[in-house]
mmCIF file of C-alpha atoms in Angstrom:
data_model
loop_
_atom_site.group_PDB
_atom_site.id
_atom_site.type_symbol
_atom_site.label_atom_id
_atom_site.label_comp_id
_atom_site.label_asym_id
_atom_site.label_seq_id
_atom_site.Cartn_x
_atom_site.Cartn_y
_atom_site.Cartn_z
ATOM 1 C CA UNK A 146 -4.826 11.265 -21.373
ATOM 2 C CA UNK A 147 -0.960 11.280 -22.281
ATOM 3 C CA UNK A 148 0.849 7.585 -21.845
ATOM 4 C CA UNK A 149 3.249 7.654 -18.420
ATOM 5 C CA UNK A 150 4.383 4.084 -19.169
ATOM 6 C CA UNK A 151 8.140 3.907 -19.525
ATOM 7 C CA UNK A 152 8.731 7.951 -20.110
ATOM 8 C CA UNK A 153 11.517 9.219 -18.070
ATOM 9 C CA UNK A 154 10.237 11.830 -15.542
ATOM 10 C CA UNK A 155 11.377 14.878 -14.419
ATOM 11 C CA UNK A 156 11.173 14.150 -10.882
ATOM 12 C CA UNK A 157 11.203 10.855 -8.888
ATOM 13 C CA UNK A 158 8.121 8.748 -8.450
ATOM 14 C CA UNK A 159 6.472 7.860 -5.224
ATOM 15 C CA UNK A 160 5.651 4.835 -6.332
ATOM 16 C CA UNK A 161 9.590 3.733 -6.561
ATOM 17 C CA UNK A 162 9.929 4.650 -2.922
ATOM 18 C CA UNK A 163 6.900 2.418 -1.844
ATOM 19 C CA UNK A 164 7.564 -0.491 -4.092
ATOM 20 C CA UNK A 165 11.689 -0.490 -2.904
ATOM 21 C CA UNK A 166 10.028 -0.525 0.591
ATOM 22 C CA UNK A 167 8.070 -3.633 -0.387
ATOM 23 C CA UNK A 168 11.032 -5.426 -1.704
ATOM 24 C CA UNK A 169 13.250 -4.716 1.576
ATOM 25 C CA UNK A 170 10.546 -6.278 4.039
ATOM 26 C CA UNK A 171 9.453 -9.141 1.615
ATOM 27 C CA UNK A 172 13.426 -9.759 1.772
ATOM 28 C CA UNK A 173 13.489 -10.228 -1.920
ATOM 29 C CA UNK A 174 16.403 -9.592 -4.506
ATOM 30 C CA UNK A 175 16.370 -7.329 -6.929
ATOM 31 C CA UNK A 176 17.503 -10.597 -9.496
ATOM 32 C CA UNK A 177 14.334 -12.362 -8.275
ATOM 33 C CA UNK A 178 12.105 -9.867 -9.224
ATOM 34 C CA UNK A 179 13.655 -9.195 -12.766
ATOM 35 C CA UNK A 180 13.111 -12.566 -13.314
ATOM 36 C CA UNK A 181 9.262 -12.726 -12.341
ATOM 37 C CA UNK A 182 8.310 -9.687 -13.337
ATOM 38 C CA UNK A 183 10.001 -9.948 -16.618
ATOM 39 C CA UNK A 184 11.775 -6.894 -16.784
ATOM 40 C CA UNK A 185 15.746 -6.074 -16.931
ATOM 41 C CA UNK A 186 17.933 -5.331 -13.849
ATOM 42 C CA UNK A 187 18.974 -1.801 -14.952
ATOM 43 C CA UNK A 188 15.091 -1.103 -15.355
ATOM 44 C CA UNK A 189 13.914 -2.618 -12.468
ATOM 45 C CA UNK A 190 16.589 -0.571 -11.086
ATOM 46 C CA UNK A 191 15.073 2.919 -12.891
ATOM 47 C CA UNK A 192 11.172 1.359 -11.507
ATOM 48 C CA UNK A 193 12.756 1.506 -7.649
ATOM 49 C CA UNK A 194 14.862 4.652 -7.705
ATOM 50 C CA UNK A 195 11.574 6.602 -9.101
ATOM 51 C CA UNK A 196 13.362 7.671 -12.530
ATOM 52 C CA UNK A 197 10.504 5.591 -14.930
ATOM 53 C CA UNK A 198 7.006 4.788 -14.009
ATOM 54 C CA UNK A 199 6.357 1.252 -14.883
ATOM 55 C CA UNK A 200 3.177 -0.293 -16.314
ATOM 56 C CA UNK A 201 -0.136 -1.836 -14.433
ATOM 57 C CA UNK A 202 0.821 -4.959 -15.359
ATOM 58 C CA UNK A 203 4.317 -4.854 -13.741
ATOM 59 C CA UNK A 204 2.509 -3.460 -10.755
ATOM 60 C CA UNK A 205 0.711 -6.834 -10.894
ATOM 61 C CA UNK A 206 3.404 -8.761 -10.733
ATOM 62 C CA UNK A 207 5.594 -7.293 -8.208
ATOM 63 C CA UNK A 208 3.105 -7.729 -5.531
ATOM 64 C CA UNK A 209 2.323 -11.256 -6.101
ATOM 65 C CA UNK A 210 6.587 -11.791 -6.187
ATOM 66 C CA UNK A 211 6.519 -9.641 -2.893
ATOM 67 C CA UNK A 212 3.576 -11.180 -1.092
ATOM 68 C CA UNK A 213 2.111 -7.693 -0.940
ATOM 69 C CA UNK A 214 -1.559 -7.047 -1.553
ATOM 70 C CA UNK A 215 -2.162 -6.048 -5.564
ATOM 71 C CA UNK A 216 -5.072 -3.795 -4.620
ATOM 72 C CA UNK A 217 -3.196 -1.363 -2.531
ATOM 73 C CA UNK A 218 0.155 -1.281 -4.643
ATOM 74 C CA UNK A 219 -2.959 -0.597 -7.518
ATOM 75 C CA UNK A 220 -3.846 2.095 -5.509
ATOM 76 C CA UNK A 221 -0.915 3.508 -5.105
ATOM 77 C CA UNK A 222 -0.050 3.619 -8.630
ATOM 78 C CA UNK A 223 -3.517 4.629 -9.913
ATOM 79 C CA UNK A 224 -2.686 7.964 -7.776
ATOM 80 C CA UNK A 225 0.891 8.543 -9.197
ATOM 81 C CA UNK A 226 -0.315 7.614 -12.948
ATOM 82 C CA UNK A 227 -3.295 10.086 -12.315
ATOM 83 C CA UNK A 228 -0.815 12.498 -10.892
ATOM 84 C CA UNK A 229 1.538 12.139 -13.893
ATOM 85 C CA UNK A 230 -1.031 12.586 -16.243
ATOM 86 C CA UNK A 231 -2.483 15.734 -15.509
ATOM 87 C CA UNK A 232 0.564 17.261 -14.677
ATOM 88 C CA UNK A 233 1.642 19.924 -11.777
ATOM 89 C CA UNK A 234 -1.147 21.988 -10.360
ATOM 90 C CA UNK A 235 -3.841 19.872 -11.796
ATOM 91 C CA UNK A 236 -6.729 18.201 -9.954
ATOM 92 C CA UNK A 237 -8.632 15.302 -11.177
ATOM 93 C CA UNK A 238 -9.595 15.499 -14.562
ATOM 94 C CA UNK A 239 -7.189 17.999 -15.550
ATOM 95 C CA UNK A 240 -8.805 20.949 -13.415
ATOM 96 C CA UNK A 241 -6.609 22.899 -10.535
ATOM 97 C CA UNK A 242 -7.468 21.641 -7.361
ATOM 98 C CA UNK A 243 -10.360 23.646 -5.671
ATOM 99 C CA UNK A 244 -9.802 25.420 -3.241
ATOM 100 C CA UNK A 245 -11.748 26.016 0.299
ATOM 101 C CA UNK A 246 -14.764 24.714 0.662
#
């Protein structure tokens, strides 16, 4: 399984979309959340606007910082990191997505 963890991507991340949309209704600042989560502005920026992936653990954080629920921003990034990892066209495990039934 390749490392997604701070590589820059190709393409944006859901993830960035969902966690920016958890920010805006917890009514947090971006500064706050640097601070707690212990990550840099200008990569907390890269996190939100979907151009780096960030790790489990900053997942963690965020939510409790946000008042969101851990388990389904988990979620969430389980999919994208299992979507990252096996690449375009790929099912789980690494096999193309079956098709009918």
């Amino acid at each position: 399984m390749s490392d997604t963890r701070n590589r820059p991507l190709t393409g944006p991340t859901h993830i960035g979309v969902v966690l920016e949309r958890v920010r805006r209704q917890a009514g947090v600042q971006h500064e706050i959340l640097a601070h707690r989560t212990g990550v840099g502005a200008d990569y907390l920026a890269r996190v939100l606007g979907g151009a780096c992936f960030p790790p489990r653990r900053f997942i963690l954080l965020y939510a409790r910082t946000c008042g969101a629920d851990p388990q389904v921003l988990l979620r969430v990034w389980e999919d994208e990191h299992e979507r990252l990892s096996t690449g375009p066209g790929q099912g789980r495990g690494g096999r193309p997505p079956s098709r009918g039934a």
